[in-house]
Amino acid sequence: MEKLINDFSFGLFFWQTLIFVGLIFLLKKFAWKPILDAVNEREEGIRNALLSAENAKKEMQNLQADNQRILQEARLERDSLLKDAREIKDKMIADAKNEAQAQGLKMIEQAKASIESEKNAAMAELKLQVSSLSLAIAEKVLKEELSNKEAQTKLVEKMLGDAKLN
Amino acid sequence: MVFSNKATKFILLLTLVFAPIFGFANESDDLPVKSEIQVDAHSTQANHEEHAEPTDIKSKIDAFKQHHVLDAHEFSLFEDEATGAHYGFPLPIILWDNGVQIFSSSKFEHGHEVAESNGNYYKLGHDEKIYKTDASGTLTGDEHHPTNIKPLDFSITKSVLTIMIVAFLMFFVFSSLAKTYAKNGGISSGVGRFFEPIVLYVRDEIAIPNIGEKHYKKYMSFLLTVFFFIWFLNIFGLTPLGINVTGNIAVTAGLAIVTFLITNLTANKNYWGHIFWMPGVPTPMKVILAPIELLGVFIKPFALMIRLYANMFAGHIVLMSLIGLIFIFKNWVGGSLSFMLSFAISVIEILVALLQAYIFTMLAALYFGSAVEEHHHDEAHH
């Protein structure tokens, strides 16, 4: 112990403490603080990068699930659209058919009506002509009758023959 | 040998590195010759040397060990005892003795001469202390413990110089590491990159588990500085430069006192409550525990100081003793055995250098942790 105390050099102690404490403060300012800050920043960066990668992965998965879902929905929609379209087509065809039928019937009806009216008109005209022709024949026959018996007969026959041609 | 046959003794730690080459050569031829020369040299030198130098190799090694673990006022690389030539460089001496006295340590002539400064005379003792003396350099009391006045010695000694070098080195390494982050987009580069994992280790394995996520940041500067400071100094101590800084009680005391101050100045109410009025024990026990706990406050940093000092000091002594054995054995078997042993010990010492830095930092963090801990007394103490 005596040797220990004797070996103790105050000057060395003084310089050592002075230099050491000075070194702590110098290194704190110029080395440890920048080093630890940079390392912390880097670690923070790595942590953030890992986190965002994880997030991106999750987002990707979400997106994929979304895509799947959307695809599924689209498929369903397509199916339903196709079904609808088919139904509409069928309906349209049926409608068209009905319409056409109705239209046809109506046209046939109209045609029938117009044929009827034409026929009636024709009949009326025929009647008119027949009556006027009959009158003309009757007039001529009467005239011939009045002049020549034989000639009258001939004339009637001739008239009749004409009428046949008509 | 690279050194001539007249070269007798160079720093023993240097031999650690060159032991496989030089150690055996010494044993066979050089050493006997060397010893004779030393003895001769000594008989001639004995007249003007005031203190009796040990003459046999065992006490020489012992004296060298004793000397090495001390601080020194000059940076001596190796010396040639036969010619008395020292290889190294002097360091400035700064004394506080009625004003500041500054002179070069070369004035002491390696402890043989009396240095004069502004009419004051100083002599370098065997224990590397500077004593105030008169012009003829008389020392009172016995030779190893003079009773002369010791002026306050603020010299830039070998240890102080080493601490300065380490401080500059640390500043250079870690500030350049800090700069690379900005340049390189948050990723370190260059030499400092080697130290980044260690910095992170100190943060993640020492500071955060012991102090807690909430408070650790304010202690990081101290913990990192002390860790690398001790480690670098320990490693410097293993180089053949013969430096023993962390094995010096004054240095470890400085570190321990800083730790002590930080612990107690940042401590919260809880910490003091635990010391003076231990919660959860009966009142008489509280009275008994208070002085024990208070003693613990001082014992903790004291243990830090002694642990680091003793470990490094012992490491140096063991290593030098084993290397010294090579010179004592002077034969192939003992020399190579000593070499193997000293090699193994130096490898262990490299581990110890790191381990002691780790332990000091770890325990400091533990003490800081206890100073800022937030307890729930009722559950914690039953």
CSV table of C-alpha atoms in Angstrom, one decimal, chain B:
chain,number,residue,atom,x,y,z
B,1,MET,CA,23.5,-10.2,-34.1
B,2,VAL,CA,22.6,-7.0,-35.6
B,3,PHE,CA,23.8,-5.2,-32.5
B,4,SER,CA,27.5,-5.5,-32.0
B,5,ASN,CA,29.0,-7.9,-29.5
B,6,LYS,CA,29.7,-4.8,-27.3
B,7,ALA,CA,26.0,-4.0,-27.3
B,8,THR,CA,25.0,-5.6,-24.0
B,9,LYS,CA,21.5,-4.7,-23.1
B,10,PHE,CA,18.7,-3.3,-25.1
B,11,ILE,CA,15.1,-3.0,-23.9
B,12,LEU,CA,13.8,-6.4,-22.9
B,13,LEU,CA,10.4,-6.0,-24.4
B,14,LEU,CA,12.1,-5.5,-27.7
B,15,THR,CA,13.3,-9.1,-27.4
B,16,LEU,CA,9.7,-10.3,-27.2
B,17,VAL,CA,9.5,-9.6,-30.9
B,18,PHE,CA,12.9,-10.7,-31.8
B,19,ALA,CA,13.2,-13.5,-29.3
B,20,PRO,CA,13.2,-16.3,-31.7
B,21,ILE,CA,16.2,-14.8,-33.6
B,22,PHE,CA,18.2,-13.2,-30.9
B,23,GLY,CA,17.3,-15.1,-27.8
B,24,PHE,CA,19.2,-18.2,-28.8
B,25,ALA,CA,22.2,-16.4,-30.1
B,26,ASN,CA,22.4,-14.7,-26.7
B,27,GLU,CA,22.3,-17.9,-24.9
B,28,SER,CA,25.2,-19.6,-26.7
B,29,ASP,CA,27.9,-17.0,-27.3
B,30,ASP,CA,27.1,-13.5,-26.4
B,31,LEU,CA,25.9,-13.5,-22.9
B,32,PRO,CA,29.0,-14.9,-21.1
B,33,VAL,CA,31.1,-12.3,-22.9
B,34,LYS,CA,28.5,-9.7,-22.2
B,35,SER,CA,28.5,-10.4,-18.5
B,36,GLU,CA,32.3,-10.1,-18.3
B,37,ILE,CA,32.1,-6.8,-20.1
B,38,GLN,CA,29.4,-5.6,-17.8
B,39,VAL,CA,31.4,-6.4,-14.8
B,40,ASP,CA,34.4,-4.7,-16.2
B,41,ALA,CA,32.5,-1.7,-17.2
B,42,HIS,CA,31.0,-1.5,-13.8
B,43,SER,CA,34.2,-1.6,-11.9
B,44,THR,CA,35.4,1.4,-14.0
B,45,GLN,CA,32.1,3.2,-13.7
B,46,ALA,CA,31.6,2.5,-10.1
B,47,ASN,CA,33.7,5.5,-9.0
B,48,HIS,CA,31.5,8.3,-10.5
B,49,GLU,CA,28.2,6.4,-10.0
B,50,GLU,CA,26.7,7.5,-6.8
B,51,HIS,CA,24.3,4.6,-6.5
B,52,ALA,CA,25.4,1.0,-6.7
B,53,GLU,CA,24.0,-0.6,-9.8
B,54,PRO,CA,23.1,-4.2,-9.5
B,55,THR,CA,25.8,-6.3,-11.1
B,56,ASP,CA,24.4,-9.8,-11.6
B,57,ILE,CA,21.9,-10.5,-14.3
B,58,LYS,CA,19.1,-11.5,-11.9
B,59,SER,CA,19.0,-8.3,-10.0
B,60,LYS,CA,19.6,-6.4,-13.2
B,61,ILE,CA,16.4,-7.9,-14.6
B,62,ASP,CA,14.6,-7.2,-11.4
B,63,ALA,CA,15.8,-3.6,-11.4
B,64,PHE,CA,14.7,-3.3,-15.0
B,65,LYS,CA,11.3,-4.6,-14.2
B,66,GLN,CA,10.9,-2.3,-11.3
B,67,HIS,CA,12.0,0.6,-13.5
B,68,HIS,CA,9.9,-0.3,-16.5
B,69,VAL,CA,6.5,-0.4,-14.7
B,70,LEU,CA,7.2,3.2,-13.5
B,71,ASP,CA,6.6,6.3,-15.5
B,72,ALA,CA,9.7,7.9,-17.0
B,73,HIS,CA,10.9,11.4,-17.6
B,74,GLU,CA,12.6,10.5,-20.8
B,75,PHE,CA,11.6,8.3,-23.7
B,76,SER,CA,14.2,5.6,-23.6
B,77,LEU,CA,14.2,3.0,-26.4
B,78,PHE,CA,17.2,1.0,-25.3
B,79,GLU,CA,20.5,1.7,-23.7
B,80,ASP,CA,24.0,0.4,-23.9
B,81,GLU,CA,25.4,-0.1,-20.4
B,82,ALA,CA,28.9,-0.7,-21.4
B,83,THR,CA,29.3,2.8,-23.0
B,84,GLY,CA,26.5,4.3,-20.9
B,85,ALA,CA,24.9,5.4,-24.2
B,86,HIS,CA,21.1,5.9,-24.0
B,87,TYR,CA,19.0,5.7,-27.2
B,88,GLY,CA,15.8,7.7,-26.9
B,89,PHE,CA,14.8,11.3,-26.6
B,90,PRO,CA,14.4,13.6,-23.6
B,91,LEU,CA,11.0,15.0,-22.5
B,92,PRO,CA,10.1,18.4,-21.0
B,93,ILE,CA,10.2,18.7,-17.2
B,94,ILE,CA,7.6,21.0,-15.8
B,95,LEU,CA,7.9,21.7,-12.0
B,96,TRP,CA,5.8,23.9,-9.7
B,97,ASP,CA,8.4,25.1,-7.3
B,98,ASN,CA,8.0,28.8,-6.5
B,99,GLY,CA,6.8,29.4,-10.0
B,100,VAL,CA,7.0,27.2,-13.0
B,101,GLN,CA,10.3,25.6,-13.8
B,102,ILE,CA,10.6,24.2,-17.3
B,103,PHE,CA,13.7,22.4,-18.6
B,104,SER,CA,14.6,19.4,-20.6
B,105,SER,CA,15.0,16.0,-18.9
B,106,SER,CA,18.4,15.7,-20.7
B,107,LYS,CA,19.7,17.9,-17.9
B,108,PHE,CA,19.4,15.0,-15.5
B,109,GLU,CA,21.8,12.9,-17.7
B,110,HIS,CA,19.6,9.8,-17.0
B,111,GLY,CA,19.6,10.4,-13.3
B,112,HIS,CA,23.3,10.9,-13.0
B,113,GLU,CA,23.5,14.6,-12.8
B,114,VAL,CA,21.9,17.4,-10.8
B,115,ALA,CA,19.7,19.7,-13.0
B,116,GLU,CA,19.7,23.4,-12.4
B,117,SER,CA,16.9,25.7,-13.2
B,118,ASN,CA,16.7,29.4,-12.0
B,119,GLY,CA,19.0,28.7,-9.1
B,120,ASN,CA,17.1,25.6,-8.0
B,121,TYR,CA,18.7,22.2,-8.1
B,122,TYR,CA,16.8,19.0,-8.8
B,123,LYS,CA,17.8,15.4,-8.8
B,124,LEU,CA,16.0,12.4,-10.4
B,125,GLY,CA,15.5,9.7,-7.8
B,126,HIS,CA,15.5,5.9,-8.5
B,127,ASP,CA,11.8,5.9,-8.1
B,128,GLU,CA,11.5,8.4,-11.0
B,129,LYS,CA,10.5,11.2,-8.7
B,130,ILE,CA,12.2,14.6,-8.8
B,131,TYR,CA,13.7,15.8,-5.6
B,132,LYS,CA,14.8,19.2,-4.7
B,133,THR,CA,18.4,19.2,-3.7
B,134,ASP,CA,21.6,21.4,-3.5
B,135,ALA,CA,24.3,22.0,-6.1
B,136,SER,CA,26.1,18.8,-5.1
B,137,GLY,CA,23.0,16.7,-5.3
B,138,THR,CA,22.8,15.4,-1.7
B,139,LEU,CA,19.8,13.3,-0.8
B,140,THR,CA,18.8,12.8,2.7
B,141,GLY,CA,17.3,9.6,4.1
B,142,ASP,CA,18.0,6.2,2.6
B,143,GLU,CA,18.8,5.9,-1.1
B,144,HIS,CA,15.5,4.5,-2.3
B,145,HIS,CA,13.3,6.7,-0.2
B,146,PRO,CA,14.9,10.1,0.0
B,147,THR,CA,13.2,12.6,2.4
B,148,ASN,CA,14.0,15.6,0.3
B,149,ILE,CA,11.2,18.0,-0.7
B,150,LYS,CA,9.4,16.8,-3.9
B,151,PRO,CA,8.2,19.8,-5.9
B,152,LEU,CA,4.9,19.3,-7.7
B,153,ASP,CA,5.8,17.5,-11.0
B,154,PHE,CA,3.7,18.3,-14.0
B,155,SER,CA,6.3,17.0,-16.4
B,156,ILE,CA,5.3,15.6,-19.8
B,157,THR,CA,6.5,12.2,-18.9
B,158,LYS,CA,6.6,9.1,-21.1
B,159,SER,CA,3.1,8.2,-19.9
B,160,VAL,CA,1.7,11.7,-20.5
B,161,LEU,CA,3.2,11.7,-24.0
B,162,THR,CA,1.6,8.3,-24.7
B,163,ILE,CA,-1.7,9.5,-23.4
B,164,MET,CA,-1.4,12.5,-25.7
B,165,ILE,CA,-0.5,10.3,-28.7
B,166,VAL,CA,-3.5,8.0,-27.9
B,167,ALA,CA,-5.8,11.0,-27.6
B,168,PHE,CA,-4.7,12.3,-31.0
B,169,LEU,CA,-5.0,8.9,-32.5
B,170,MET,CA,-8.5,8.4,-31.1
B,171,PHE,CA,-9.5,11.8,-32.2
B,172,PHE,CA,-8.1,11.2,-35.7
B,173,VAL,CA,-9.7,7.7,-36.1
B,174,PHE,CA,-13.1,8.5,-34.7
B,175,SER,CA,-13.6,12.0,-36.2
B,176,SER,CA,-12.6,10.6,-39.6
B,177,LEU,CA,-15.1,7.8,-39.1
B,178,ALA,CA,-17.7,10.4,-38.2
B,179,LYS,CA,-17.0,12.3,-41.4
B,180,THR,CA,-17.3,9.3,-43.7
B,181,TYR,CA,-21.0,9.0,-42.8
B,182,ALA,CA,-21.9,12.3,-44.4
B,183,LYS,CA,-19.8,11.7,-47.4
B,184,ASN,CA,-21.0,8.2,-48.0
B,185,GLY,CA,-24.7,8.5,-47.5
B,186,GLY,CA,-25.0,7.1,-44.0
B,187,ILE,CA,-22.5,4.2,-44.5
B,188,SER,CA,-19.1,4.4,-43.0
B,189,SER,CA,-16.0,3.8,-45.0
B,190,GLY,CA,-12.2,3.7,-44.5
B,191,VAL,CA,-10.2,2.8,-41.4
B,192,GLY,CA,-13.0,3.8,-39.1
B,193,ARG,CA,-15.2,1.2,-40.5
B,194,PHE,CA,-13.3,-1.4,-38.4
B,195,PHE,CA,-14.4,0.4,-35.2
B,196,GLU,CA,-18.0,1.0,-36.1
B,197,PRO,CA,-19.1,-2.5,-35.0
B,198,ILE,CA,-17.2,-2.0,-31.8
B,199,VAL,CA,-18.9,1.3,-31.2
B,200,LEU,CA,-22.2,-0.5,-31.8
B,201,TYR,CA,-21.2,-3.3,-29.5
B,202,VAL,CA,-20.6,-0.9,-26.7
B,203,ARG,CA,-23.9,0.7,-27.3
B,204,ASP,CA,-26.0,-2.5,-27.8
B,205,GLU,CA,-24.3,-4.9,-25.4
B,206,ILE,CA,-22.8,-2.7,-22.7
B,207,ALA,CA,-24.8,0.6,-22.5
B,208,ILE,CA,-28.4,-0.3,-23.3
B,209,PRO,CA,-28.7,-3.6,-21.2
B,210,ASN,CA,-27.0,-2.0,-18.2
B,211,ILE,CA,-28.3,1.5,-18.2
B,212,GLY,CA,-31.6,1.1,-20.0
B,213,GLU,CA,-33.0,2.5,-23.3
B,214,LYS,CA,-34.2,5.7,-21.6
B,215,HIS,CA,-31.0,7.1,-20.0
B,216,TYR,CA,-28.1,5.4,-21.9
B,217,LYS,CA,-27.6,8.3,-24.4
B,218,LYS,CA,-26.0,10.7,-22.0
B,219,TYR,CA,-23.4,8.2,-20.9
B,220,MET,CA,-22.4,7.0,-24.4
B,221,SER,CA,-19.6,9.6,-24.8
B,222,PHE,CA,-17.9,8.6,-21.6
B,223,LEU,CA,-18.4,4.8,-22.1
B,224,LEU,CA,-17.0,4.9,-25.7
B,225,THR,CA,-14.1,7.2,-24.8
B,226,VAL,CA,-13.1,5.1,-21.8
B,227,PHE,CA,-13.4,1.8,-23.7
B,228,PHE,CA,-11.2,2.9,-26.6
B,229,PHE,CA,-8.9,4.9,-24.3
B,230,ILE,CA,-8.1,1.9,-22.1
B,231,TRP,CA,-7.9,-0.5,-25.0
B,232,PHE,CA,-5.6,1.6,-27.1
B,233,LEU,CA,-3.4,2.3,-24.1
B,234,ASN,CA,-3.3,-1.4,-23.2
B,235,ILE,CA,-2.3,-2.3,-26.7
B,236,PHE,CA,0.4,0.4,-26.7
B,237,GLY,CA,1.7,-1.2,-23.5
B,238,LEU,CA,2.2,-4.4,-25.4
B,239,THR,CA,4.4,-2.8,-28.0
B,240,PRO,CA,8.2,-3.1,-27.6
B,241,LEU,CA,8.2,0.7,-26.7
B,242,GLY,CA,8.1,-0.4,-23.1
B,243,ILE,CA,5.1,1.7,-22.1
B,244,ASN,CA,3.0,1.0,-19.1
B,245,VAL,CA,0.3,3.6,-18.8
B,246,THR,CA,-2.8,1.6,-17.7
B,247,GLY,CA,-0.6,-0.2,-15.2
B,248,ASN,CA,0.0,3.0,-13.4
B,249,ILE,CA,-2.2,3.8,-10.4
B,250,ALA,CA,-2.4,7.5,-11.2
B,251,VAL,CA,-4.0,6.8,-14.6
B,252,THR,CA,-6.5,4.3,-13.4
B,253,ALA,CA,-7.3,6.6,-10.4
B,254,GLY,CA,-8.1,9.4,-12.9
B,255,LEU,CA,-10.4,7.1,-14.8
B,256,ALA,CA,-12.0,5.8,-11.7
B,257,ILE,CA,-12.6,9.3,-10.3
B,258,VAL,CA,-14.2,10.5,-13.5
B,259,THR,CA,-16.5,7.4,-13.3
B,260,PHE,CA,-17.2,8.2,-9.6
B,261,LEU,CA,-18.1,11.8,-10.4
B,262,ILE,CA,-20.3,10.9,-13.3
B,263,THR,CA,-22.1,8.2,-11.3
B,264,ASN,CA,-22.9,10.4,-8.3
B,265,LEU,CA,-23.6,13.6,-10.2
B,266,THR,CA,-26.1,12.1,-12.4
B,267,ALA,CA,-27.7,9.8,-9.8
B,268,ASN,CA,-31.4,10.2,-9.1
B,269,LYS,CA,-33.3,10.4,-5.8
B,270,ASN,CA,-33.9,6.7,-6.0
B,271,TYR,CA,-30.2,5.9,-5.9
B,272,TRP,CA,-29.6,8.1,-2.8
B,273,GLY,CA,-32.7,6.6,-1.2
B,274,HIS,CA,-31.1,3.2,-1.6
B,275,ILE,CA,-28.0,4.3,0.1
B,276,PHE,CA,-29.2,6.2,3.1
B,277,TRP,CA,-32.6,4.7,3.7
B,278,MET,CA,-32.8,1.3,2.1
B,279,PRO,CA,-36.5,0.7,1.3
B,280,GLY,CA,-38.1,-2.6,2.2
B,281,VAL,CA,-36.1,-3.5,5.3
B,282,PRO,CA,-36.8,-2.9,9.0
B,283,THR,CA,-35.7,0.5,10.4
B,284,PRO,CA,-32.8,-0.8,12.6
B,285,MET,CA,-31.4,-2.5,9.5
B,286,LYS,CA,-31.7,0.7,7.6
B,287,VAL,CA,-29.4,2.4,10.1
B,288,ILE,CA,-26.9,-0.5,9.8
B,289,LEU,CA,-27.1,-0.6,6.0
B,290,ALA,CA,-26.6,3.1,5.4
B,291,PRO,CA,-22.9,3.3,6.3
B,292,ILE,CA,-22.2,0.0,4.4
B,293,GLU,CA,-24.0,1.3,1.3
B,294,LEU,CA,-22.2,4.7,1.6
B,295,LEU,CA,-18.9,2.8,1.8
B,296,GLY,CA,-19.9,0.9,-1.3
B,297,VAL,CA,-20.2,4.2,-3.2
B,298,PHE,CA,-16.5,4.6,-2.8
B,299,ILE,CA,-15.5,1.0,-3.0
B,300,LYS,CA,-17.0,0.6,-6.5
B,301,PRO,CA,-14.7,3.1,-8.3
B,302,PHE,CA,-11.8,2.0,-6.1
B,303,ALA,CA,-12.3,-1.5,-7.3
B,304,LEU,CA,-12.3,-0.2,-10.9
B,305,MET,CA,-9.0,1.6,-10.3
B,306,ILE,CA,-7.3,-1.4,-8.6
B,307,ARG,CA,-8.6,-4.0,-11.1
B,308,LEU,CA,-7.3,-2.2,-14.1
B,309,TYR,CA,-4.0,-1.2,-12.5
B,310,ALA,CA,-3.3,-4.7,-11.0
B,311,ASN,CA,-4.2,-6.5,-14.2
B,312,MET,CA,-2.0,-4.5,-16.4
B,313,PHE,CA,0.8,-4.2,-13.9
B,314,ALA,CA,0.8,-7.9,-13.2
B,315,GLY,CA,0.7,-8.6,-17.0
B,316,HIS,CA,3.8,-6.5,-17.5
B,317,ILE,CA,5.7,-8.0,-14.6
B,318,VAL,CA,4.9,-11.6,-15.6
B,319,LEU,CA,5.8,-11.0,-19.2
B,320,MET,CA,9.1,-9.3,-18.3
B,321,SER,CA,10.0,-12.0,-15.8
B,322,LEU,CA,9.4,-14.7,-18.5
B,323,ILE,CA,11.5,-12.8,-21.0
B,324,GLY,CA,14.1,-12.2,-18.3
B,325,LEU,CA,14.3,-16.0,-17.8
B,326,ILE,CA,15.7,-16.3,-21.3
B,327,PHE,CA,18.7,-14.3,-20.2
B,328,ILE,CA,19.0,-16.3,-16.9
B,329,PHE,CA,18.8,-19.7,-18.5
B,330,LYS,CA,21.3,-19.0,-21.2
B,331,ASN,CA,20.7,-22.4,-22.8
B,332,TRP,CA,18.5,-23.8,-25.6
B,333,VAL,CA,16.0,-25.7,-23.5
B,334,GLY,CA,15.3,-23.1,-20.9
B,335,GLY,CA,15.5,-20.2,-23.4
B,336,SER,CA,13.0,-21.8,-25.8
B,337,LEU,CA,10.7,-22.8,-23.0
B,338,SER,CA,10.8,-19.3,-21.6
B,339,PHE,CA,10.2,-17.9,-25.1
B,340,MET,CA,7.2,-20.2,-25.6
B,341,LEU,CA,5.8,-19.2,-22.3
B,342,SER,CA,6.3,-15.5,-22.8
B,343,PHE,CA,4.8,-15.8,-26.3
B,344,ALA,CA,1.7,-17.6,-24.8
B,345,ILE,CA,1.4,-14.9,-22.1
B,346,SER,CA,1.7,-12.1,-24.7
B,347,VAL,CA,-1.1,-13.6,-26.7
B,348,ILE,CA,-3.2,-13.8,-23.5
B,349,GLU,CA,-2.2,-10.2,-22.7
B,350,ILE,CA,-3.6,-9.1,-26.1
B,351,LEU,CA,-6.9,-10.7,-24.9
B,352,VAL,CA,-6.5,-9.1,-21.5
B,353,ALA,CA,-6.0,-5.7,-23.1
B,354,LEU,CA,-9.4,-5.9,-24.7
B,355,LEU,CA,-11.0,-7.7,-21.7
B,356,GLN,CA,-9.9,-5.1,-19.2
B,357,ALA,CA,-11.3,-2.3,-21.4
B,358,TYR,CA,-14.5,-4.2,-21.7
B,359,ILE,CA,-14.7,-4.9,-17.9
B,360,PHE,CA,-14.0,-1.3,-17.0
B,361,THR,CA,-16.7,0.0,-19.4
B,362,MET,CA,-19.1,-2.7,-18.4
B,363,LEU,CA,-18.8,-2.0,-14.7
B,364,ALA,CA,-19.0,1.8,-15.3
B,365,ALA,CA,-22.2,1.2,-17.3
B,366,LEU,CA,-23.5,-1.0,-14.4
B,367,TYR,CA,-22.8,1.8,-11.9
B,368,PHE,CA,-24.4,4.4,-14.1
B,369,GLY,CA,-27.4,2.0,-14.5
B,370,SER,CA,-27.8,1.8,-10.8
B,371,ALA,CA,-27.6,5.6,-10.5
B,372,VAL,CA,-30.5,6.2,-12.9
B,373,GLU,CA,-32.5,3.1,-12.2
B,374,GLU,CA,-36.2,3.6,-11.4
B,375,HIS,CA,-37.4,1.1,-8.9
B,376,HIS,CA,-40.8,0.1,-7.7
B,377,HIS,CA,-39.6,-0.4,-4.2
B,378,ASP,CA,-42.5,-2.3,-2.8
B,379,GLU,CA,-42.1,-5.2,-5.2
B,380,ALA,CA,-38.4,-5.0,-5.6
B,381,HIS,CA,-37.3,-5.6,-2.0
B,382,HIS,CA,-38.8,-8.5,-0.3
